[in-house]
XYZ file of C-alpha atoms in Angstrom:
607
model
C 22.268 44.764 90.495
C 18.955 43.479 89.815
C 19.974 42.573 85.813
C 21.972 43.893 83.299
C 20.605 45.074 79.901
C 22.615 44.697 77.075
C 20.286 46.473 74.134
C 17.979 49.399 73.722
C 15.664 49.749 70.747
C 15.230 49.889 67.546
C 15.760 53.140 65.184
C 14.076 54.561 61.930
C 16.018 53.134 58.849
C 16.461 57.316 57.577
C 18.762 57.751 60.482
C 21.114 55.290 57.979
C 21.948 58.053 55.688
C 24.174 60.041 58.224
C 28.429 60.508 58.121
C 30.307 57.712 56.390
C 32.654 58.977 58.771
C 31.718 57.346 61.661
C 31.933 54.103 60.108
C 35.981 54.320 60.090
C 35.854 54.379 64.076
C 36.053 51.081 66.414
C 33.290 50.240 68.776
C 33.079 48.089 71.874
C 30.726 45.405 70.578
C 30.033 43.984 73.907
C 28.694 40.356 75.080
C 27.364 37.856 72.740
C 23.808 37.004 72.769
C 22.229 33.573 71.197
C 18.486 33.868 70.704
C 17.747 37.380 68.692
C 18.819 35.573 65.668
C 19.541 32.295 63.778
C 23.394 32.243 65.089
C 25.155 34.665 67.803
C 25.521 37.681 67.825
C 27.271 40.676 69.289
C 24.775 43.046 71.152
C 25.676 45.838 69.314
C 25.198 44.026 66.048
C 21.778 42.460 66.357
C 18.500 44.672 65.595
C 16.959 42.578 68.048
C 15.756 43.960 71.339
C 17.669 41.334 73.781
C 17.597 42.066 77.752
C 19.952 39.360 79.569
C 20.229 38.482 83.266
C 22.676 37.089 83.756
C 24.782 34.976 86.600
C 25.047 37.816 89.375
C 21.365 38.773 88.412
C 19.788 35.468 88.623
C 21.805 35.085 92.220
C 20.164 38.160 93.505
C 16.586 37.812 92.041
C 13.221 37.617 93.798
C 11.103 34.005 94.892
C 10.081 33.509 91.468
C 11.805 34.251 87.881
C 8.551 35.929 86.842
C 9.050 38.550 89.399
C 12.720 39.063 87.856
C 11.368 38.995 84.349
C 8.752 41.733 85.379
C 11.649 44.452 86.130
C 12.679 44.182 82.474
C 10.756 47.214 80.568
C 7.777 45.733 77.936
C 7.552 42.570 80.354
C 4.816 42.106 83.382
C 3.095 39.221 84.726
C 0.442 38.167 86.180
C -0.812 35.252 88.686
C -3.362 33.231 90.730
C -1.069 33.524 93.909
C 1.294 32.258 95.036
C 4.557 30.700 94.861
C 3.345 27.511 92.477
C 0.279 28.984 91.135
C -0.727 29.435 87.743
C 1.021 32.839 86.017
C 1.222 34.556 82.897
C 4.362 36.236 81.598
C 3.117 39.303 79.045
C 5.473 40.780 77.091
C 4.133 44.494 75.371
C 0.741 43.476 76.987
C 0.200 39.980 74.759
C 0.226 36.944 77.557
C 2.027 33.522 76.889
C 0.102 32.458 73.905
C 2.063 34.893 72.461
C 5.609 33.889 74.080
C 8.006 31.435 73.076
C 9.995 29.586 75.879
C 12.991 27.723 75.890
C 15.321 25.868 78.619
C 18.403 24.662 77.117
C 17.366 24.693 73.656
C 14.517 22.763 73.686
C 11.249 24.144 73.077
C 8.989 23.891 76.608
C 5.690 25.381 75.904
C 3.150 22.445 76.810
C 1.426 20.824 74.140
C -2.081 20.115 75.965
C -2.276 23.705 77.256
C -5.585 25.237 76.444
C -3.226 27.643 74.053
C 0.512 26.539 74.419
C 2.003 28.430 76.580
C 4.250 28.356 79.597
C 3.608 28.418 82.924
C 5.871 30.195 84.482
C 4.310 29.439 88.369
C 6.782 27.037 89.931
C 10.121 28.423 88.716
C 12.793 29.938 90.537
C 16.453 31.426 89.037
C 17.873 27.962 91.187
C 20.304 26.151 88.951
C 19.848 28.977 86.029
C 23.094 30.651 84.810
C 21.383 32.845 82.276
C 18.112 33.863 80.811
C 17.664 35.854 77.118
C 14.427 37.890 76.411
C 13.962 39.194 72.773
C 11.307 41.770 73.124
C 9.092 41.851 69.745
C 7.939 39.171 66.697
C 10.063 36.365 66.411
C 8.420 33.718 64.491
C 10.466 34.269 61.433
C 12.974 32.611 63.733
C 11.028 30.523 65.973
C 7.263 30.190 64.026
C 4.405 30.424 66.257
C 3.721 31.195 69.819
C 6.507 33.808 69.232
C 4.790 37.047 68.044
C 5.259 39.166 71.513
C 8.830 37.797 71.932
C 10.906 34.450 73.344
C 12.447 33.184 76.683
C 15.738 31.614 76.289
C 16.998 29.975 79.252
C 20.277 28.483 80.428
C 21.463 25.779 83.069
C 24.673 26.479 85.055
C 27.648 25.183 82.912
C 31.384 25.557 82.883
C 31.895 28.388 80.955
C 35.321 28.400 81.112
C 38.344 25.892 81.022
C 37.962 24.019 84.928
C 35.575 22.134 87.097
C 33.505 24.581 89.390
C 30.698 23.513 92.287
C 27.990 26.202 93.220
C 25.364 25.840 95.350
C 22.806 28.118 97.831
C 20.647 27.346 100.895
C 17.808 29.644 101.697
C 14.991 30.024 104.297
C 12.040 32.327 104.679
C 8.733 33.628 105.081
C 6.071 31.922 104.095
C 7.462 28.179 105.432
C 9.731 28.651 102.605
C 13.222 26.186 102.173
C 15.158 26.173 98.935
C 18.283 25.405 97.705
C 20.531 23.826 94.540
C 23.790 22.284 93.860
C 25.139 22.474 90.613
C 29.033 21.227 89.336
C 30.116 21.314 85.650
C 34.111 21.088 84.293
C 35.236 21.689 80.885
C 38.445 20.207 79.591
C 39.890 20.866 76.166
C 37.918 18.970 74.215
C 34.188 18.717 76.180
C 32.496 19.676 78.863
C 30.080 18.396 81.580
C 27.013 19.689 84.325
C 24.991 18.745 86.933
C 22.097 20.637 88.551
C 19.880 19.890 91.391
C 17.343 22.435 93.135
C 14.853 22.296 95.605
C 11.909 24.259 96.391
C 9.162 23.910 99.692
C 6.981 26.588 100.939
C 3.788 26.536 102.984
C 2.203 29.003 100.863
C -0.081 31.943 101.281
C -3.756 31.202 100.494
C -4.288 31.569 97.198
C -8.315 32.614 97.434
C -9.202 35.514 98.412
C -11.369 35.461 101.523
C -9.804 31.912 102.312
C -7.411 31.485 105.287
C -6.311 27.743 104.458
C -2.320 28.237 102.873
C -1.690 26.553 99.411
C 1.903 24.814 99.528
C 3.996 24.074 97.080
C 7.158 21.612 95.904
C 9.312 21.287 93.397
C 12.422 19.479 91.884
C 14.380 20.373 89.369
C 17.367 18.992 87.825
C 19.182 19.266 84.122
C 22.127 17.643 82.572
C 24.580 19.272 80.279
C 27.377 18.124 77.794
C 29.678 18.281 75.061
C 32.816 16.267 74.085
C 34.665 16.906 70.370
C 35.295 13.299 68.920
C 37.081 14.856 66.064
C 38.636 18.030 64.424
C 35.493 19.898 63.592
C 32.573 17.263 64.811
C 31.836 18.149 68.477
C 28.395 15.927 69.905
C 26.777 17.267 72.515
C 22.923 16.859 74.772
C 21.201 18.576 77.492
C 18.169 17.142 79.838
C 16.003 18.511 82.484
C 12.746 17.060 84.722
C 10.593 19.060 86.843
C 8.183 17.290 89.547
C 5.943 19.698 91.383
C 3.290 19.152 93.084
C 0.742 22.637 94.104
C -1.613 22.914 96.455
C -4.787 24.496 95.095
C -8.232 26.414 95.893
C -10.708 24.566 93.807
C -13.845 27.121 93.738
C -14.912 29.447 96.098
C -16.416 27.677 98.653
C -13.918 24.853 98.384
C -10.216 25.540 99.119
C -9.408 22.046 98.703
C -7.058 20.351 95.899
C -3.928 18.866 94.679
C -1.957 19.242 91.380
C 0.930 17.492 89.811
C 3.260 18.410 87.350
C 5.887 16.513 85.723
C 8.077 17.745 82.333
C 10.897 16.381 81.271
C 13.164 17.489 77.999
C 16.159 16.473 75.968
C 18.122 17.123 72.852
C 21.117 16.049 71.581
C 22.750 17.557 68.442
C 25.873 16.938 66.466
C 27.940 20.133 65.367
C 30.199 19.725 61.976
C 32.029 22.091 60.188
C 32.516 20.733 56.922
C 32.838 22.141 52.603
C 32.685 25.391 54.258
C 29.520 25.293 56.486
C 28.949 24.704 59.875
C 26.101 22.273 60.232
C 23.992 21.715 63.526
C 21.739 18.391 63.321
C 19.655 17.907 66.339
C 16.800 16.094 68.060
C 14.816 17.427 71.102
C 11.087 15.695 73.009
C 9.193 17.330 75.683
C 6.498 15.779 77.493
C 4.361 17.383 80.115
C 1.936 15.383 82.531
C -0.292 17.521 84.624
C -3.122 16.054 86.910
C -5.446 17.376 88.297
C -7.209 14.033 90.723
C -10.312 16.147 91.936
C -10.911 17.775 88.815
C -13.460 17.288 86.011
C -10.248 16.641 83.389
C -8.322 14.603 85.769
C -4.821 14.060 83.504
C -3.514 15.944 80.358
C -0.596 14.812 78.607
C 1.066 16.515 76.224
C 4.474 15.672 73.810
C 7.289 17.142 71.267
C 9.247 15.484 69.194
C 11.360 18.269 67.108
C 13.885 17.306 64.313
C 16.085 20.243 62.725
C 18.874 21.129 60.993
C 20.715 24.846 60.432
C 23.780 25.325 58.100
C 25.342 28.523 58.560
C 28.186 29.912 55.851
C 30.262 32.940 55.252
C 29.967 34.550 52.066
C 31.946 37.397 50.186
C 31.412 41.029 51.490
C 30.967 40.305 54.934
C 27.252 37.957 54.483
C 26.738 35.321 56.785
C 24.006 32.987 55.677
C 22.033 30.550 57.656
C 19.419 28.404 56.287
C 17.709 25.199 58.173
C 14.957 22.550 58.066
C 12.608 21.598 61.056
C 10.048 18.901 61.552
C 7.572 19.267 65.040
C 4.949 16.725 65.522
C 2.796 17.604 68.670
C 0.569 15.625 70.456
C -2.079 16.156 72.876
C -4.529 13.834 75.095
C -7.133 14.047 78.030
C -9.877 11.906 79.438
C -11.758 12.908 77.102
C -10.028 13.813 74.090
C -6.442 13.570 71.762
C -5.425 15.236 68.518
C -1.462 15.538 67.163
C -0.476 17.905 64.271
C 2.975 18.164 62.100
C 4.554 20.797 61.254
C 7.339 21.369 58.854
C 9.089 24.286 58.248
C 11.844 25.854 55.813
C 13.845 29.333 57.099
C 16.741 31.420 56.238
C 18.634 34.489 57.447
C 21.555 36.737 55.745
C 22.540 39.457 57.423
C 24.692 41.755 55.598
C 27.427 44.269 56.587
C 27.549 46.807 53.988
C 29.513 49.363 56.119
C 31.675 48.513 59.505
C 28.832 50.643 61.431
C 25.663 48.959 59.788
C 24.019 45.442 59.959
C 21.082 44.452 58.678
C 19.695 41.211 59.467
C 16.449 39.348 56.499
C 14.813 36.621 58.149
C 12.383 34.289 56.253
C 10.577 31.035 57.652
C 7.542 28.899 55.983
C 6.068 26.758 58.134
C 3.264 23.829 56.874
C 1.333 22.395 58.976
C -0.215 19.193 58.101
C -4.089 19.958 58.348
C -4.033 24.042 58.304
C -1.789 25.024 55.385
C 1.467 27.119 55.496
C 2.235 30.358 56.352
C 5.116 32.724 55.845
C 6.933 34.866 58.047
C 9.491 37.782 57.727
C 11.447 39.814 59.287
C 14.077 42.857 58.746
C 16.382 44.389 61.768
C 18.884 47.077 61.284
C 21.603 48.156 63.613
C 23.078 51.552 62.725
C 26.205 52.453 64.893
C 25.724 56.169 64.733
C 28.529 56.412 66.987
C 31.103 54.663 69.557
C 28.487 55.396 72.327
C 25.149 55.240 70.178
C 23.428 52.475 68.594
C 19.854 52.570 66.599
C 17.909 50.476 65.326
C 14.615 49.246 63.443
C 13.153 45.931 63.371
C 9.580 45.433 60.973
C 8.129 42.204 61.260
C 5.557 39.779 60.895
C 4.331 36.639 62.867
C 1.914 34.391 63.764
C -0.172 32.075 65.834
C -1.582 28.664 65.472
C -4.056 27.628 67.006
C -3.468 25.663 69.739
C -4.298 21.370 69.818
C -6.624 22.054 72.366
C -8.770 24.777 70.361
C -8.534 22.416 67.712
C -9.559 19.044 68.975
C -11.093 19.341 72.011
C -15.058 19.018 72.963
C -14.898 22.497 72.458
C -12.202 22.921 69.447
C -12.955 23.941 65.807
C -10.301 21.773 63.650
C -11.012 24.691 60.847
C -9.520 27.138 62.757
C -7.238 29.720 60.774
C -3.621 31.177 62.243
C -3.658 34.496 64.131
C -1.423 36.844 62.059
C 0.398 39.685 63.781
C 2.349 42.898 61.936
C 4.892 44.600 63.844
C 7.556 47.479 63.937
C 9.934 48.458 66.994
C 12.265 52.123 66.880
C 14.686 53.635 69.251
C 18.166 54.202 70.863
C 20.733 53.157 72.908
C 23.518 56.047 74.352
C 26.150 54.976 76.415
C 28.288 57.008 78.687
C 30.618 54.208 80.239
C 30.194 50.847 80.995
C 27.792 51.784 83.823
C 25.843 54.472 82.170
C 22.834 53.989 79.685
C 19.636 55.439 78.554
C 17.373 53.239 75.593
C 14.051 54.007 74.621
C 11.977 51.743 73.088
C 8.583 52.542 70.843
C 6.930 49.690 69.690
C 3.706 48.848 67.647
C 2.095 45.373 66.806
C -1.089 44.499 65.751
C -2.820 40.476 65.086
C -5.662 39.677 63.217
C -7.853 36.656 63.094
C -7.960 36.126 66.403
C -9.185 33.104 68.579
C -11.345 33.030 71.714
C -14.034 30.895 73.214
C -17.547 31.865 71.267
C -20.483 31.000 73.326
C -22.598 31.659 70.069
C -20.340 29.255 67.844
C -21.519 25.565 66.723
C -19.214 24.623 64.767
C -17.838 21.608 67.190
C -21.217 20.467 68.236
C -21.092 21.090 72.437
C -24.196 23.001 72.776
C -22.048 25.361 75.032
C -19.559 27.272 72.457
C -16.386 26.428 71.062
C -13.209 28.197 70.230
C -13.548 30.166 66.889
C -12.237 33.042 64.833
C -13.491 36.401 67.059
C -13.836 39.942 64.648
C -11.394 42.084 65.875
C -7.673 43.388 65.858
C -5.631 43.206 68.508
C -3.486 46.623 69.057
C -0.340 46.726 71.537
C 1.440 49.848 71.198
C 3.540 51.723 73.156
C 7.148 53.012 74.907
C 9.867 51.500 76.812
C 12.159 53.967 78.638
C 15.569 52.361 80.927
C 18.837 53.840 82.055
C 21.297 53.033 84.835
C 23.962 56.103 85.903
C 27.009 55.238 88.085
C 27.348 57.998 90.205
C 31.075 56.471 91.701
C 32.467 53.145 91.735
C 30.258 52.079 94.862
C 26.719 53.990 93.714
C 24.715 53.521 91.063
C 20.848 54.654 90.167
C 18.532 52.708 88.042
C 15.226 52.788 86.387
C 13.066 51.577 83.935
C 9.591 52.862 82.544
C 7.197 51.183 80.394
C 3.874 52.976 79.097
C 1.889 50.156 77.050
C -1.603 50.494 75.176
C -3.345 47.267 74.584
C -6.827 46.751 73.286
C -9.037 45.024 70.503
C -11.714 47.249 69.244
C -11.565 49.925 71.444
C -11.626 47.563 74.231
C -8.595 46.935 76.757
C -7.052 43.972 77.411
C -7.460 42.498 81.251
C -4.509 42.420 83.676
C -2.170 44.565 81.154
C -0.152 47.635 83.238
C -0.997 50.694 81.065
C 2.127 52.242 83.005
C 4.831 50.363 84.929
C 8.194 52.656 86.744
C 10.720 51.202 88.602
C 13.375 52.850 90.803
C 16.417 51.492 92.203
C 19.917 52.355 93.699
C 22.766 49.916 94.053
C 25.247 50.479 96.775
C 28.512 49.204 97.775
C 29.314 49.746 101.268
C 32.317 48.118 101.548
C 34.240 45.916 99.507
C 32.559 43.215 101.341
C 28.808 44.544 101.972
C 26.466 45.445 99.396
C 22.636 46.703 99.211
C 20.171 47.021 96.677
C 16.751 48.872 96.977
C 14.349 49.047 94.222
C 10.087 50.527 94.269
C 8.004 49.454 91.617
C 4.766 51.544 91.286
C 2.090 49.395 88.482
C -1.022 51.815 87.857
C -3.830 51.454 85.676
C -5.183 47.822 85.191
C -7.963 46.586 84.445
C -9.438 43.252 85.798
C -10.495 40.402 83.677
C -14.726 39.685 82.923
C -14.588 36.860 85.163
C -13.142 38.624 88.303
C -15.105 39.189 91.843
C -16.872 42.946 91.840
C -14.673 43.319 95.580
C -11.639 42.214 93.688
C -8.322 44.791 94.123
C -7.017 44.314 90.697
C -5.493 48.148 90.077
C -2.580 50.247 91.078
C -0.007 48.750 93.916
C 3.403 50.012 94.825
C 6.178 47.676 95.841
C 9.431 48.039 97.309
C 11.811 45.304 97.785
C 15.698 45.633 99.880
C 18.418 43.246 100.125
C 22.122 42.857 101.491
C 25.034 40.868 100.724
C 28.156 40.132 102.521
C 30.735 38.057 101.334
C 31.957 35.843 104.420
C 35.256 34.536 102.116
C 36.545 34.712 99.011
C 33.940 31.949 97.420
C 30.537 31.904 100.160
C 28.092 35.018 100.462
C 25.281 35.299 103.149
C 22.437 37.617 102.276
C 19.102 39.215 103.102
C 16.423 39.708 101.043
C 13.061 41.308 101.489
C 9.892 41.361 99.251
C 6.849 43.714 99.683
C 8.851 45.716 102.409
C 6.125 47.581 103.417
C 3.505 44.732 102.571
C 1.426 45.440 99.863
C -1.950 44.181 99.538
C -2.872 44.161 96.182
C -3.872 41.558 93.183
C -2.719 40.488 89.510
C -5.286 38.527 89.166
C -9.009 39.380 90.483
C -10.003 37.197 93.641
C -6.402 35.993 93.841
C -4.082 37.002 96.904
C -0.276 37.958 96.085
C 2.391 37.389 98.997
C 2.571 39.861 101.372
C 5.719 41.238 103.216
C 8.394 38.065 102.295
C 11.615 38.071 104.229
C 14.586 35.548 103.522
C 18.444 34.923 104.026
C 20.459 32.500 102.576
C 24.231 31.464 102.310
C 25.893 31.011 98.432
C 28.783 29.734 97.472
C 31.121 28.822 94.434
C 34.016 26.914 94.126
């Protein structure tokens, strides 16, 4: 099983007005999910739109977690090769700009990129227990670079009473060696974990045209814990460092080129449930180095330092309230340039259960920024019940985007720059047949004003060569997300997931978005021992970005990927896995090579 999704859509709010019958019956609420609002929820209680892989998913996933994020409906990707090479992760066709990320709690989109986001190029599931993504606007709960959706990731952990060791080896195609140890315990009163992974692969050329491979390393390790000094005070932090280093093709007509990556987080918190409220104080800082020696910007640097505070309390009727305080102060710096910014933000959430079948979740969040001005953002989500098997919901929104430190302040920023603002609604529904039977359908519709691009026209920061500035236009992603899984017996089960997405602004489509994107799969149990998994993925209709090669072979591909387990014991499982079976040429990203036919076994095991 490739992942395992725990939510459908959203549903019009007039479907609310059916039996009060139904609301007298008992429903399996299902697994608890963290990031689709301000506290956890139960799946079947959240209006968000919350996909999870979890443990057994992220064990059986492809190379990279963007190629595991990319089978869940409304999400693609895109990239400049490689294993290690620069990618995008779009969710409803709006690219990481538009995408909050998280690892542990702490907030890891990097500071001196040209617009915030994440680069999702270098990592692999190793030493991940379990990744959240909330389809649609979130910055009522996160503020900006949230509007498409967020990316909540988890480190292995104990997360039950024990102590538990876990670790894989794996070689491949593609001079590729990876691996990761990870061992966490939890006791009565705290808990502790340890990850280390590995990555090395000789690469594929990243260039088009270019036989010279691009390699790639990477280290990645995190720290976990929690430890209750006192009835109703637990303490608690989490840390992580990545060092990579990329191989890269510098222009066309020289392939070579070395980058470096370092970012390292932490965040402690204190937890304390006192005069009736559970209060969460906490302190997180990321910094991210990257250096590029050969290039014309040869180092940027970029830091977080995030303050906050949520109090969350029950109230008559069923109302739980959270409300919190944040302070973010962001820095940038290059060779040639710096700029910082503060941010300070006020938000709150009820959500109300007016009937046992119904909840409806208001989210609010101002956010000031020291230079810009505030800006508010709002959000409501229903989740309507209908029956034991059926759940429906409706989520209306709104979000935003500021602009980034490096459109601000660099020799190309405009420190004048406005916030994008985005308007959004999602509808559907969720039936269930059995714990291995589903169908969701998902139609969404956002839109974001305001935008900002690189103007070769503009003036305002004085380069003689354009600068970043507000570009006419509205951004329009629209569109429908189909996904079911049937069990046919105990030992087969079909899966599939469809997403049909319309993205443009002004008539004019946005580059390296899949209008339509199927994927077919069956899962198959041989024995109680062996098991297979064979999935096709057909992408059609893209268009390449302005800057792309005329020969480039950005377009429609088909991929099909196979894999085998077989568990040698009780606690250690060998596998097979193959990627681009029948070896696919084909690009994401115009003049940019993707891997061809990848084959790799490996050995897990947990104690």
């Amino acid at each position: 099983m490739t992942r395992l999704p725990l939510s459908a859509s959203a549903a019009v709010a007039a479907l609310l007005s059916a039996s009060q019958a139904l609301a007298q019956e008992s429903f399996d609420l299902g697994e608890i999910v963290v990031s689709g609002a301000l506290v956890p929820q139960e799946v079947n209680r959240t209006g968000a739109i919350v996909d999870v892989l979890d443990e057994e998913a992220l064990d059986e996933a492809p190379l990279t977690l963007e190629r595991t994020l990319d089978r869940i409906p409304g999400v693609s990707f895109s990239s400049n090769g490689g294993l290690g090479s620069a990618s995008t992760v779009r969710i409803r066709g709006l690219g990481s700009a538009y995408v909050g990320v998280r690892i542990d709690g702490i907030d890891v989109s990097d500071p001196s990129a040209v617009q915030l986001g994440f680069d999702f190029g270098g990592l692999t599931s190793a030493g991940l227990q379990r990744v959240e993504v909330v389809r649609g606007s979130q910055s009522a709960l996160y503020g900006s670079e949230a509007i498409a959706g967020v990316v909540d990731v988890t480190t292995f952990r104990a997360s039950e009473p024990g102590t538990f060791v876990k670790g894989f080896a794996e070689g491949g195609s593609f001079g590729t060696a990876r691996g990761s140890v990870g061992v966490a315990t939890r006791g009565e009163r705290g808990a502790l974990a340890f990850n280390l992974a590995r990555t090395e692969t000789d690469g594929i050329s990243a260039r088009a045209g270019d036989s010279e491979d691009d390699g790639y390393e990477e280290t990645f390790l995190s720290l976990s814990g929690d430890y209750e000094v006192g009835e109703g005070v637990v303490l608690g932090f989490s840390a992580f460092h990545r060092d990579a280093e990329a191989e890269i093709d510098r222009s066309t007509t020289d392939n070579s080129g070395t980058n470096f990556l370092e970012q390292t987080g932490a965040r402690v918190f204190a937890e304390i449930a006192a005069f009736g409220v559970d209060h969460t104080f906490s302190y997180s800082t990321f910094r991210a180095e990257r250096r590029d020696p050969g290039g014309v910007i040869k180092a940027f640097d970029g830091d977080r330092d995030q303050l906050s505070y949520l109090g969350t309390t029950e109230l008559s009727g069923g109302t739980t309230l959270s409300f919190g305080l944040d302070r973010t102060e962001e820095e940038y710096e290059t060779d040639f340039d710096a700029g910082s910014s503060v941010t300070t933000s006020a938000l709150a959430e009820a959500i109300f259960r007016p009937r046992d079948d119904l909840d409806v979740a208001v989210s609010l969040r101002y956010d000031d920024n020291d230079d810009f001005g505030g800006n508010t953002s709002g959000r409501v989500a229903l989740a309507w019940r209908a029956r034991p098997d059926t759940t429906v919901r409706a989520v209306v929104g709104t979000g935003f985007r500021a602009p980034s430190l490096f459109e601000r302040f660099s020799a190309a920023g405009d420190p004048t720059l406005k916030v994008e603002k985005s308007r959004s609604v999602e509808l559907g529904v969720e039936r269930r047949f059995g714990e291995e039977r589903f169908v969701q359908a998902t139609a969404f519709y956002a839109e974001i004003d305001d935008l900002i691009g690189f103007d070769g026209a503009a003036t305002a920061c004085g380069s003689g060569f354009g600068c970043y500035n507000q570009v006419p236009g509205t951004t329009v992603s629209k569109g429908l997300e189909i996904e079911g899984r049937y069990a046919y017996t105990d030992r087969v089960a079909v899966f599939g997931a469809y997403t049909l997405t319309d993205a443009e602004t002004d008539g004019t489509r946005l580059a390296l978005v899949p209008r339509h994107d199927l994927t077919l799969g069956v899962d198959v149990d041989f024995t109680d021992r062996l098991r297979g998994t064979f999935d096709v993925q057909r992408v059609a209709d893209v268009e390449p970005s302005a800057f792309a090669p005329p020969n480039n072979d950005v377009g429609d591909y088909t991929l099909a990927n196979l894999g085998f387990s077989y568990a040698v014991t009780d606690t250690a499982e060998a596998y097979l896995r193959v990627e681009n079976l029948f070896d696919e040429d084909y690009e994401t990203v115009g003049g940019y090579n993707m891997p061809g036919r990848g084959i790799y076994v490996g050995l897990r095991a947990s104690f």
